[in-house]
XYZ file of C-alpha atoms in Angstrom:
662
model
C -27.438 -32.152 -31.263
C -28.363 -31.982 -34.911
C -25.726 -30.219 -36.976
C -23.352 -30.009 -34.025
C -19.828 -31.364 -33.648
C -19.686 -34.549 -31.623
C -16.726 -35.261 -29.389
C -14.841 -38.498 -29.659
C -15.053 -41.409 -27.262
C -12.539 -40.990 -24.444
C -11.319 -43.899 -22.321
C -7.947 -44.895 -20.874
C -5.607 -47.734 -20.088
C -2.363 -48.030 -18.143
C -0.430 -46.153 -20.835
C -2.497 -43.116 -21.843
C -5.847 -41.578 -22.506
C -7.522 -43.207 -25.514
C -9.498 -41.105 -27.983
C -11.625 -42.948 -30.519
C -9.659 -46.113 -29.842
C -6.234 -44.488 -30.302
C -3.688 -43.860 -27.571
C -2.528 -40.256 -27.362
C 0.333 -38.227 -25.918
C -1.455 -35.012 -25.056
C -0.143 -31.563 -24.207
C -2.666 -29.316 -22.522
C -2.713 -25.715 -21.336
C -4.805 -23.977 -18.697
C -6.676 -20.912 -19.952
C -9.385 -19.656 -17.606
C -12.359 -18.064 -19.335
C -13.128 -15.443 -16.610
C -9.581 -14.096 -16.758
C -9.676 -13.142 -20.450
C -12.523 -11.465 -22.360
C -14.276 -13.711 -24.849
C -12.945 -11.503 -27.656
C -9.461 -12.867 -26.834
C -10.419 -16.543 -26.881
C -9.930 -17.221 -30.638
C -6.444 -15.695 -30.582
C -5.456 -17.528 -27.398
C -6.651 -20.873 -28.714
C -4.924 -20.300 -32.059
C -1.589 -19.467 -30.387
C -1.925 -22.447 -28.064
C -2.522 -24.766 -31.018
C 0.426 -23.273 -32.885
C 2.503 -23.900 -29.762
C 1.794 -27.627 -29.992
C -1.103 -27.998 -27.564
C -3.807 -30.601 -28.103
C -6.085 -29.625 -25.212
C -7.341 -26.463 -23.500
C -7.990 -27.019 -19.793
C -10.187 -24.707 -17.738
C -11.771 -24.651 -14.317
C -15.405 -24.032 -13.432
C -15.384 -20.862 -11.342
C -18.016 -21.520 -8.716
C -17.638 -18.019 -7.297
C -19.144 -16.896 -10.615
C -21.687 -19.656 -11.131
C -22.755 -20.061 -7.499
C -22.032 -16.760 -5.752
C -24.310 -17.597 -2.832
C -23.147 -20.037 -0.159
C -22.619 -23.633 -1.168
C -19.901 -26.044 -0.133
C -16.046 -24.236 -3.587
C -13.250 -27.736 -1.753
C -9.988 -27.663 -3.738
C -7.283 -30.385 -3.875
C -8.912 -32.222 -0.991
C -5.972 -34.407 0.044
C -4.195 -31.267 1.288
C -6.907 -30.800 3.940
C -8.286 -34.341 4.284
C -6.508 -35.085 7.586
C -8.259 -32.148 9.219
C -11.571 -34.014 8.837
C -10.353 -37.200 10.490
C -12.383 -40.333 9.825
C -14.880 -38.345 7.735
C -12.273 -37.617 5.056
C -12.000 -40.932 3.165
C -15.791 -41.511 2.940
C -16.159 -38.075 1.400
C -13.614 -38.933 -1.303
C -15.514 -42.133 -2.052
C -18.816 -40.254 -2.215
C -17.377 -37.530 -4.502
C -15.975 -40.151 -6.891
C -19.218 -42.105 -7.042
C -21.214 -38.932 -7.576
C -18.989 -37.794 -10.445
C -18.868 -41.175 -12.190
C -22.621 -41.544 -11.721
C -23.222 -38.478 -13.887
C -22.215 -40.650 -16.874
C -20.488 -37.819 -18.720
C -18.746 -40.273 -21.022
C -15.225 -39.069 -20.188
C -12.757 -40.144 -17.481
C -12.618 -38.281 -14.175
C -9.430 -37.312 -12.358
C -8.612 -36.157 -8.828
C -5.675 -33.781 -8.491
C -3.240 -34.602 -5.693
C -5.445 -37.419 -4.397
C -3.247 -40.517 -4.208
C -6.107 -42.793 -3.144
C -8.594 -41.709 -5.836
C -11.168 -44.539 -6.027
C -11.512 -46.529 -9.249
C -12.218 -45.588 -11.973
C -11.144 -42.037 -11.090
C -7.516 -41.339 -12.064
C -5.151 -39.936 -9.428
C -3.126 -37.082 -10.913
C -0.066 -35.027 -9.995
C 0.267 -31.268 -9.485
C 3.574 -29.456 -9.055
C 6.806 -28.456 -10.758
C 8.656 -31.766 -10.731
C 6.083 -34.523 -11.135
C 8.589 -36.605 -13.083
C 10.507 -36.901 -9.809
C 7.800 -36.661 -7.132
C 4.777 -38.555 -8.486
C 4.244 -41.906 -6.777
C 2.542 -43.194 -9.894
C -1.003 -44.307 -10.702
C -2.697 -46.222 -7.889
C -3.753 -48.889 -10.373
C -1.858 -50.512 -13.269
C -4.852 -49.728 -15.460
C -4.536 -45.953 -15.012
C -2.224 -43.624 -16.973
C 0.218 -41.098 -15.516
C -1.443 -37.686 -15.730
C 0.131 -34.348 -14.772
C -2.760 -31.938 -14.258
C -0.840 -28.852 -13.111
C 2.687 -28.204 -14.343
C 3.289 -24.761 -12.882
C 4.872 -22.472 -15.485
C 5.632 -19.868 -12.808
C 3.489 -18.868 -9.832
C 0.815 -16.345 -9.095
C 2.127 -13.301 -7.258
C 0.752 -11.908 -4.016
C 0.799 -8.245 -3.043
C 3.857 -7.593 -0.898
C 5.622 -10.750 -2.120
C 8.444 -11.051 -4.645
C 7.639 -12.902 -7.886
C 8.590 -16.560 -8.205
C 9.541 -17.394 -11.774
C 10.455 -20.530 -13.649
C 12.722 -20.873 -16.660
C 11.741 -22.427 -19.967
C 14.625 -24.892 -19.630
C 13.387 -26.116 -16.258
C 9.829 -26.623 -17.510
C 11.006 -28.466 -20.611
C 13.418 -30.657 -18.617
C 10.699 -31.905 -16.301
C 8.190 -32.428 -19.106
C 10.703 -34.559 -20.984
C 11.538 -36.459 -17.786
C 7.821 -37.052 -17.169
C 7.365 -38.526 -20.637
C 10.551 -40.563 -20.299
C 9.112 -42.093 -17.132
C 5.874 -43.175 -18.788
C 3.851 -39.955 -18.512
C 1.503 -39.310 -21.411
C -0.496 -36.206 -20.411
C 0.872 -32.825 -19.299
C -1.161 -29.727 -18.537
C 0.611 -26.385 -18.161
C -0.788 -24.288 -15.326
C -0.999 -21.651 -16.607
C -0.481 -21.543 -20.370
C -2.156 -18.132 -20.315
C -2.904 -16.621 -16.924
C -4.769 -13.464 -17.866
C -6.156 -10.960 -15.385
C -8.075 -11.192 -12.129
C -10.677 -8.622 -13.068
C -12.910 -7.092 -10.445
C -12.788 -8.804 -7.065
C -12.067 -12.280 -8.426
C -8.490 -12.648 -7.132
C -8.000 -14.810 -4.060
C -6.542 -13.381 -0.867
C -3.722 -10.868 -1.512
C -3.217 -12.118 -5.101
C -2.421 -9.470 -7.713
C -4.674 -8.608 -10.628
C -2.020 -9.893 -13.030
C -2.148 -13.697 -13.002
C 0.734 -15.886 -14.189
C 2.077 -13.141 -16.438
C 5.205 -15.235 -17.075
C 3.232 -18.072 -18.703
C 3.941 -19.051 -22.349
C 1.203 -16.579 -23.335
C 1.502 -13.553 -21.078
C -1.267 -11.627 -19.335
C -2.080 -9.733 -22.532
C -2.097 -12.858 -24.697
C 1.254 -12.102 -26.321
C 3.733 -14.894 -27.020
C 6.280 -15.019 -24.206
C 9.656 -16.199 -25.403
C 11.550 -18.357 -24.795
C 8.844 -20.368 -22.991
C 6.341 -20.567 -25.827
C 8.835 -21.456 -28.521
C 10.924 -23.793 -26.363
C 7.877 -25.832 -25.392
C 6.646 -25.836 -28.987
C 9.903 -27.451 -30.086
C 9.713 -29.948 -27.242
C 6.163 -30.940 -28.146
C 7.182 -31.526 -31.756
C 10.167 -33.616 -30.697
C 8.106 -35.859 -28.422
C 5.293 -36.241 -30.952
C 7.784 -37.540 -33.517
C 8.434 -40.567 -31.332
C 4.936 -40.873 -29.860
C 4.141 -44.149 -31.636
C 7.090 -45.828 -29.968
C 6.232 -44.281 -26.615
C 2.607 -45.372 -26.753
C 2.735 -48.655 -28.624
C 6.250 -49.864 -27.824
C 7.649 -51.005 -24.527
C 9.798 -49.291 -21.929
C 13.194 -50.919 -21.451
C 15.352 -50.952 -18.343
C 16.977 -47.510 -17.853
C 20.746 -47.312 -18.347
C 23.148 -45.450 -16.075
C 25.436 -43.302 -18.245
C 27.253 -41.554 -15.410
C 26.849 -40.426 -11.782
C 24.011 -38.046 -12.712
C 23.280 -39.232 -16.214
C 20.839 -41.904 -17.342
C 19.013 -43.094 -20.438
C 15.344 -44.041 -20.679
C 14.771 -46.378 -23.616
C 11.726 -47.406 -25.631
C 11.653 -50.261 -28.151
C 9.180 -51.409 -30.747
C 7.126 -54.332 -29.488
C 8.632 -56.689 -32.027
C 12.218 -55.778 -31.213
C 14.657 -55.366 -28.361
C 16.455 -52.599 -30.253
C 16.131 -49.066 -28.910
C 13.834 -46.947 -31.108
C 13.674 -43.830 -28.949
C 15.769 -42.667 -26.033
C 15.808 -39.844 -23.492
C 19.341 -38.997 -22.358
C 19.111 -37.239 -18.995
C 21.798 -35.053 -17.449
C 20.974 -33.888 -13.900
C 24.395 -32.350 -13.412
C 24.882 -28.584 -13.277
C 27.692 -28.961 -15.817
C 27.901 -30.068 -19.430
C 29.091 -33.660 -19.777
C 30.102 -36.056 -22.555
C 28.526 -39.519 -22.457
C 28.760 -42.611 -24.609
C 25.478 -44.200 -25.642
C 25.246 -47.117 -28.072
C 28.848 -46.590 -29.193
C 28.279 -42.908 -29.997
C 29.426 -39.868 -28.043
C 26.938 -37.172 -27.006
C 27.445 -33.820 -25.333
C 24.679 -33.288 -22.787
C 24.140 -29.744 -21.622
C 23.715 -29.001 -17.930
C 20.295 -29.951 -16.537
C 19.030 -31.094 -19.919
C 17.392 -34.025 -21.664
C 18.244 -35.019 -25.229
C 15.607 -36.930 -27.154
C 17.007 -39.414 -29.697
C 16.955 -40.067 -32.558
C 14.561 -37.302 -33.453
C 15.659 -34.293 -31.453
C 18.445 -32.808 -29.407
C 18.544 -29.851 -27.042
C 16.187 -27.456 -28.742
C 16.605 -23.712 -28.338
C 14.357 -20.873 -29.364
C 14.240 -17.111 -29.427
C 13.853 -14.777 -26.468
C 11.848 -11.562 -26.510
C 11.536 -8.619 -24.167
C 8.362 -6.713 -23.436
C 8.174 -3.027 -22.643
C 5.509 -0.435 -21.887
C 5.523 2.922 -23.648
C 3.502 5.868 -22.247
C 0.971 7.031 -24.836
C -1.270 9.264 -22.698
C -0.812 11.338 -19.565
C -3.491 12.343 -17.052
C -1.484 15.144 -15.442
C -3.906 18.017 -16.003
C -5.916 18.707 -12.846
C -8.853 20.143 -14.821
C -9.481 16.780 -16.480
C -10.208 15.111 -13.131
C -13.163 15.272 -10.770
C -13.459 13.759 -7.297
C -16.095 12.497 -4.887
C -15.304 11.949 -1.228
C -16.899 8.794 0.137
C -19.040 9.753 3.187
C -17.983 8.302 6.533
C -21.008 6.751 8.299
C -21.511 6.981 12.044
C -23.564 4.685 14.271
C -26.911 6.248 13.272
C -26.148 5.788 9.556
C -25.687 2.030 9.784
C -28.431 -0.455 8.984
C -27.247 -3.525 10.905
C -27.050 -3.202 14.696
C -25.455 -5.709 17.089
C -24.070 -6.022 20.612
C -20.681 -7.250 19.404
C -18.396 -7.183 16.355
C -19.832 -9.238 13.497
C -17.544 -11.397 11.347
C -16.650 -9.632 8.106
C -17.238 -12.198 5.344
C -20.351 -13.702 6.907
C -21.848 -10.219 7.033
C -20.941 -9.037 3.524
C -21.721 -12.390 1.842
C -18.946 -11.442 -0.596
C -21.042 -8.659 -2.110
C -18.318 -6.121 -1.320
C -14.756 -5.912 -0.034
C -15.869 -3.253 2.428
C -17.677 -3.386 5.766
C -18.172 -0.419 8.092
C -18.120 -0.860 11.885
C -19.277 2.173 13.882
C -19.900 3.101 17.521
C -20.238 6.247 19.585
C -18.989 7.146 23.073
C -18.691 10.185 25.299
C -15.368 10.749 27.111
C -14.805 12.812 30.219
C -14.789 16.570 29.457
C -11.141 16.807 30.504
C -9.988 14.179 27.985
C -8.419 15.649 24.846
C -6.253 12.775 23.535
C -6.658 8.995 23.405
C -5.268 5.917 21.683
C -7.379 3.574 19.568
C -6.365 -0.088 19.444
C -8.007 -2.541 17.021
C -7.003 -6.144 16.502
C -8.151 -7.528 13.154
C -7.915 -10.956 11.543
C -7.643 -9.381 8.114
C -7.066 -7.934 5.728
C -6.990 -4.090 5.937
C -8.420 -1.515 8.342
C -8.936 2.244 8.001
C -9.954 4.153 11.129
C -11.894 7.440 11.328
C -12.904 9.467 14.386
C -15.595 12.092 13.864
C -15.120 11.682 10.106
C -11.377 12.386 10.257
C -8.885 9.663 9.200
C -6.661 8.670 12.113
C -4.785 5.594 10.859
C -4.581 2.477 8.690
C -3.008 -0.955 9.007
C -3.003 -4.239 7.135
C -1.944 -7.856 7.292
C 0.055 -9.779 4.729
C -0.260 -12.744 2.403
C 1.408 -15.020 4.937
C -0.191 -13.517 8.046
C -3.488 -11.716 7.619
C -3.826 -10.691 11.296
C -2.602 -7.317 12.574
C -3.199 -4.654 15.217
C -3.842 -0.983 14.517
C -2.750 1.423 17.244
C -3.113 5.132 16.654
C -3.447 8.331 18.708
C -6.291 10.746 18.002
C -7.901 13.922 19.313
C -11.172 13.803 21.255
C -14.064 16.200 20.802
C -16.310 17.505 23.543
C -19.474 15.461 23.829
C -20.247 12.451 21.603
C -17.364 10.996 19.543
C -18.061 8.761 16.551
C -15.599 5.994 15.692
C -15.895 4.415 12.236
C -13.767 1.470 11.166
C -13.640 0.394 7.535
C -12.627 -3.251 7.279
C -11.404 -4.323 3.851
C -10.919 -7.779 2.349
C -8.382 -8.285 -0.442
C -9.897 -11.488 -1.801
C -11.108 -14.680 -0.168
C -8.943 -17.700 0.753
C -8.582 -20.223 -2.063
C -7.972 -23.389 -0.048
C -7.834 -24.870 3.412
C -9.956 -26.913 5.789
C -13.118 -25.512 7.349
C -13.146 -22.340 5.283
C -16.627 -21.589 6.618
C -15.134 -21.256 10.102
C -12.447 -18.742 9.211
C -12.927 -15.285 10.690
C -11.894 -11.932 9.284
C -12.286 -8.339 10.316
C -11.911 -6.641 13.727
C -12.283 -8.868 16.785
C -11.157 -6.570 19.611
C -11.449 -2.790 20.046
C -10.307 -0.630 22.947
C -9.559 3.020 23.658
C -6.896 4.114 26.119
C -7.021 7.551 27.723
C -5.642 9.044 30.926
C -8.470 7.474 32.899
C -7.563 3.968 31.749
C -8.617 1.499 29.061
C -12.174 1.122 27.763
C -13.075 -2.130 25.981
C -15.613 -1.715 23.172
C -15.499 -5.250 21.750
C -18.904 -6.175 23.203
C -20.720 -2.914 22.763
C -23.460 -1.351 20.686
C -22.131 -1.566 17.141
C -23.549 -0.563 13.800
C -22.440 -2.307 10.607
C -22.939 -1.259 6.997
C -21.988 -3.335 3.951
C -20.226 -1.627 1.066
C -19.523 1.967 0.077
C -22.013 4.527 -1.148
C -20.119 4.870 -4.423
C -20.376 1.109 -4.930
C -24.092 0.994 -4.170
C -24.787 3.857 -6.590
C -22.368 2.412 -9.181
C -20.829 5.834 -9.740
C -18.181 4.171 -11.907
C -20.767 3.707 -14.710
C -22.016 6.337 -17.155
C -25.460 6.429 -15.561
C -24.314 6.081 -11.977
C -21.732 8.841 -12.305
C -24.555 11.302 -13.007
C -26.338 10.578 -9.733
C -23.859 12.362 -7.471
C -22.261 15.776 -7.480
C -18.581 15.564 -8.426
C -16.129 18.280 -7.372
C -13.040 19.710 -8.987
C -9.833 17.953 -8.048
C -8.540 19.171 -4.694
C -5.521 21.455 -4.906
C -4.196 20.202 -1.563
C -0.770 18.577 -1.530
C -2.208 15.875 0.717
C -4.620 13.620 -1.154
C -7.579 12.621 1.020
C -8.204 8.927 1.637
C -11.372 7.147 0.534
C -11.887 9.301 -2.550
C -13.301 8.487 -5.987
C -11.599 10.056 -9.027
C -13.189 10.368 -12.476
C -11.918 11.339 -15.920
C -12.672 10.619 -19.580
C -10.194 9.672 -22.302
C -10.115 8.612 -25.947
C -8.543 5.341 -27.048
C -5.752 5.187 -29.591
C -6.690 2.775 -32.358
C -3.239 1.540 -33.301
C -2.218 0.090 -29.932
C -3.352 -3.535 -29.623
C -2.335 -3.994 -25.985
C -2.763 -1.205 -23.441
C -2.333 -0.898 -19.691
C -2.946 1.686 -16.990
C 0.136 2.606 -14.961
C -1.027 3.372 -11.411
C 2.349 3.973 -9.828
C 1.191 7.215 -8.199
C -1.822 5.609 -6.529
C -1.718 3.645 -3.277
C -4.568 1.163 -2.814
C -7.992 0.713 -4.342
C -9.762 -0.469 -7.470
C -9.771 0.828 -11.059
C -12.675 0.672 -13.503
C -12.923 1.496 -17.202
C -16.391 2.035 -18.669
C -17.888 0.394 -15.607
C -15.714 -2.735 -15.829
C -13.172 -3.376 -13.105
C -9.605 -4.062 -14.197
C -8.768 -5.257 -10.696
C -7.638 -4.221 -7.253
C -4.437 -2.169 -7.128
C -1.972 -1.784 -4.246
C 1.301 -0.070 -5.270
C 1.886 1.177 -1.719
C 2.538 -2.356 -0.456
C 6.219 -2.919 -1.154
C 7.929 -6.286 -1.707
C 11.155 -7.334 0.060
C 12.971 -6.112 -3.052
C 11.671 -2.621 -2.341
C 9.231 -2.304 -5.236
C 5.470 -2.629 -5.785
C 4.152 -6.045 -6.745
C 2.246 -4.545 -9.689
C 1.835 -1.058 -11.103
C 0.522 -1.679 -14.652
C -3.014 -2.989 -15.088
C -4.295 -4.626 -18.250
C -7.123 -2.903 -20.141
C -8.415 -5.326 -22.800
C -9.265 -3.632 -26.082
C -12.810 -4.964 -25.766
C -13.249 -2.767 -22.657
C -12.564 0.404 -24.667
C -14.607 2.633 -26.957
C -13.011 4.828 -29.649
C -13.862 7.962 -27.646
C -15.290 8.973 -24.301
C -13.945 6.181 -22.099
C -14.896 6.623 -18.452
C -12.058 5.963 -15.991
C -12.974 5.849 -12.285
C -10.546 5.114 -9.470
C -11.484 4.309 -5.887
C -8.501 5.331 -3.755
C -8.493 4.153 -0.134
C -5.277 5.661 1.201
C -4.782 8.879 -0.749
C -2.985 8.744 -4.110
C -2.081 11.109 -6.920
C -4.219 10.588 -10.052
C -2.157 13.178 -11.924
C 0.762 10.742 -12.037
C -0.950 7.850 -13.821
C -0.380 7.096 -17.511
C -1.878 4.978 -20.265
C 0.705 2.660 -21.794
C 1.131 0.672 -24.968
C 2.490 -2.816 -24.268
C 4.835 -4.031 -27.016
C 7.546 -6.559 -27.787
C 10.548 -4.336 -28.427
C 13.315 -6.860 -29.091
C 13.851 -10.484 -30.090
C 16.956 -12.605 -29.766
C 17.976 -16.085 -30.833
C 20.955 -18.321 -30.183
C 22.076 -21.678 -31.566
C 25.046 -23.966 -31.038
C 26.661 -26.561 -33.212
C 24.888 -29.261 -31.176
C 21.446 -27.779 -31.742
C 18.966 -28.488 -34.445
C 15.268 -27.910 -34.634
C 12.137 -28.929 -36.497
C 10.805 -26.274 -38.817
C 7.943 -26.665 -41.295
C 8.134 -30.416 -41.032
C 11.857 -30.740 -41.699
C 14.963 -30.893 -39.543
C 17.436 -28.031 -39.726
C 20.830 -27.693 -38.097
C 22.496 -24.596 -36.652
C 19.720 -22.204 -37.661
C 18.388 -19.242 -35.733
C 14.767 -18.296 -36.458
C 13.364 -14.999 -35.195
C 9.668 -14.206 -35.313
C 8.102 -10.822 -34.634
C 4.806 -10.234 -32.901
C 1.768 -9.849 -35.199
C 2.065 -6.715 -37.357
C 5.639 -6.255 -36.133
C 8.824 -6.011 -38.152
C 12.556 -5.747 -37.517
C 13.837 -2.177 -37.655
C 17.419 -2.701 -36.562
C 19.964 -5.428 -35.850
C 21.654 -4.559 -32.574
C 24.026 -7.506 -32.333
C 24.993 -10.555 -34.369
C 27.961 -12.872 -34.012
C 28.847 -16.137 -35.679
C 31.554 -17.596 -33.499
C 31.854 -17.771 -29.711
C 29.879 -14.793 -28.378
C 29.650 -14.100 -24.674
C 26.378 -13.654 -22.772
C 22.922 -14.633 -23.836
C 19.520 -13.357 -24.809
C 17.094 -11.354 -22.757
C 18.629 -8.896 -20.348
C 21.851 -10.854 -19.818
C 23.754 -8.788 -22.363
C 26.067 -10.089 -25.062
C 29.509 -9.399 -26.519
C 31.805 -10.713 -29.260
C 33.890 -13.610 -28.043
C 37.325 -14.969 -28.924
C 36.167 -16.052 -32.362
C 33.812 -14.085 -34.608
C 32.980 -13.667 -38.267
C 33.245 -9.972 -39.228
C 30.337 -10.413 -41.669
C 27.895 -11.650 -39.000
C 25.875 -8.475 -38.616
C 25.831 -7.760 -42.344
C 24.524 -11.275 -43.049
C 21.788 -10.914 -40.422
C 20.706 -7.543 -41.798
C 20.245 -9.023 -45.262
C 17.660 -11.552 -44.096
C 16.055 -9.728 -41.170
C 12.474 -9.448 -42.339
C 9.407 -10.569 -40.328
């Protein structure tokens, strides 16, 4: 393209990717464009570059680009056996198709050990330096396409974190064992806006990545990895152009990986690995080194780098506790006559909705004996959530879980004389993200019966009416124009909040708060929208094994907000309390750093020993020194706490206060 920027030529050999004829050690980070507004992209890319990244990795989201049915597989080797003898030919076809596009860059297959030439087989996981079998050809480099910096969280599941030390250890081990490309999944996770999250996954995505959900620097991960990248880059010429020597055993759980210049047998760079849970002293090339527990020291250019830690907090800046600022609209409950799709059996949920909505109504009518006054409804569903109504009255709800989507709803209800209308609202909480034969998976109710004193009546194969979506969705009442179509009512004064209700209010944005979130702790399950844009599904009523909601605060990007008159609309399925929600400012409220005599770091191109550097968030500054100790302090950074140890300089805090400017 005339006037455009041309990319370099990219090839590879058995050592690394080659860009414009030059071998490269590359650090990459996953940042997914649908999970962060485009207004955030420049800042995210800038922070990633400052953190030592060379590459931004992203996925093509086919659910956005091809929302109608096509055939969205993922990490095929995980499901290949399910397809029997048809599996390997498909891999061969996919490779030939990709290479035949002649894109001019190498292709990789994640977690596909038998990737056909010239496609590179790559590793995904937390410990690829230990688990990767290696390239399936001596002419292919070792590529780590997903180094998981934490894990996405599912509703009802406890979070699974990962420490900065553990990530850095396995990156260094990967490089020591001939790896030359590492991609962090995720480097910035962002937010699953709208209905984009996969099954049961929270709106917040990889919040514990080096750049958190809001795009703020997350310490110590960001800084620790930045130091590691700098350390490895300092010896990259030896790693790429030299030769790997035979590893040395330094102890039972200690070893050294050595690299020499091609013209010499002398060690030019070394990785000293300690897999023990305790600090140990080792002797290497007639020198003594203290190796910290579960650490890797890179010589001669770097030792165990440490960086600052920060803590993030949310401060309420606006309350929505005045009932006169809210209006509500009760979603109508359709009966059999109101439905547009009739059938003689229960239709499968996702095949019927075509992913145009989370919601699908199932309705039927029946007439009990005049003497019947009570009955029990039983519905077996394959997922994910079910709300039951009889004659427009809610009678019960049930749901599955991340690990088992199936469940059975059993609930007693009162019968009316004459015709009774049963309406079931089946709800999906995202689609599955992987697995064999996804097109064959079934969701929604599959068996329905009613038990009364006369016996059990099976309604599974019966005259059913189905209706896709909710009226409020179809009318888009969460937009400025759509909200004017219906008649809103004043907020109900009842102590019991009705289920399946839309709530609406308007608020002004505060200009000084860069990062804001909506705290929905008083709500139960539904979806929140600001100025017509969904900030994700919420589900505070689903409690984790720790006894707390998976997520209560929901990111509102500044680009979603106007200075005044912001429209907030909540769809509440179970019955929540909108008066309890708050708007929050998300800030870094404290930073902490720690260094030992054995530490030094690279700073502005030079090497410094025993120095602690603290950096505030943009536009931030230090207001107070809470603790400082030069000596042997107890504890650590973060929420571990700290205290003066056996040895301490009385001038520590005074010295820190003199230089504490950001």
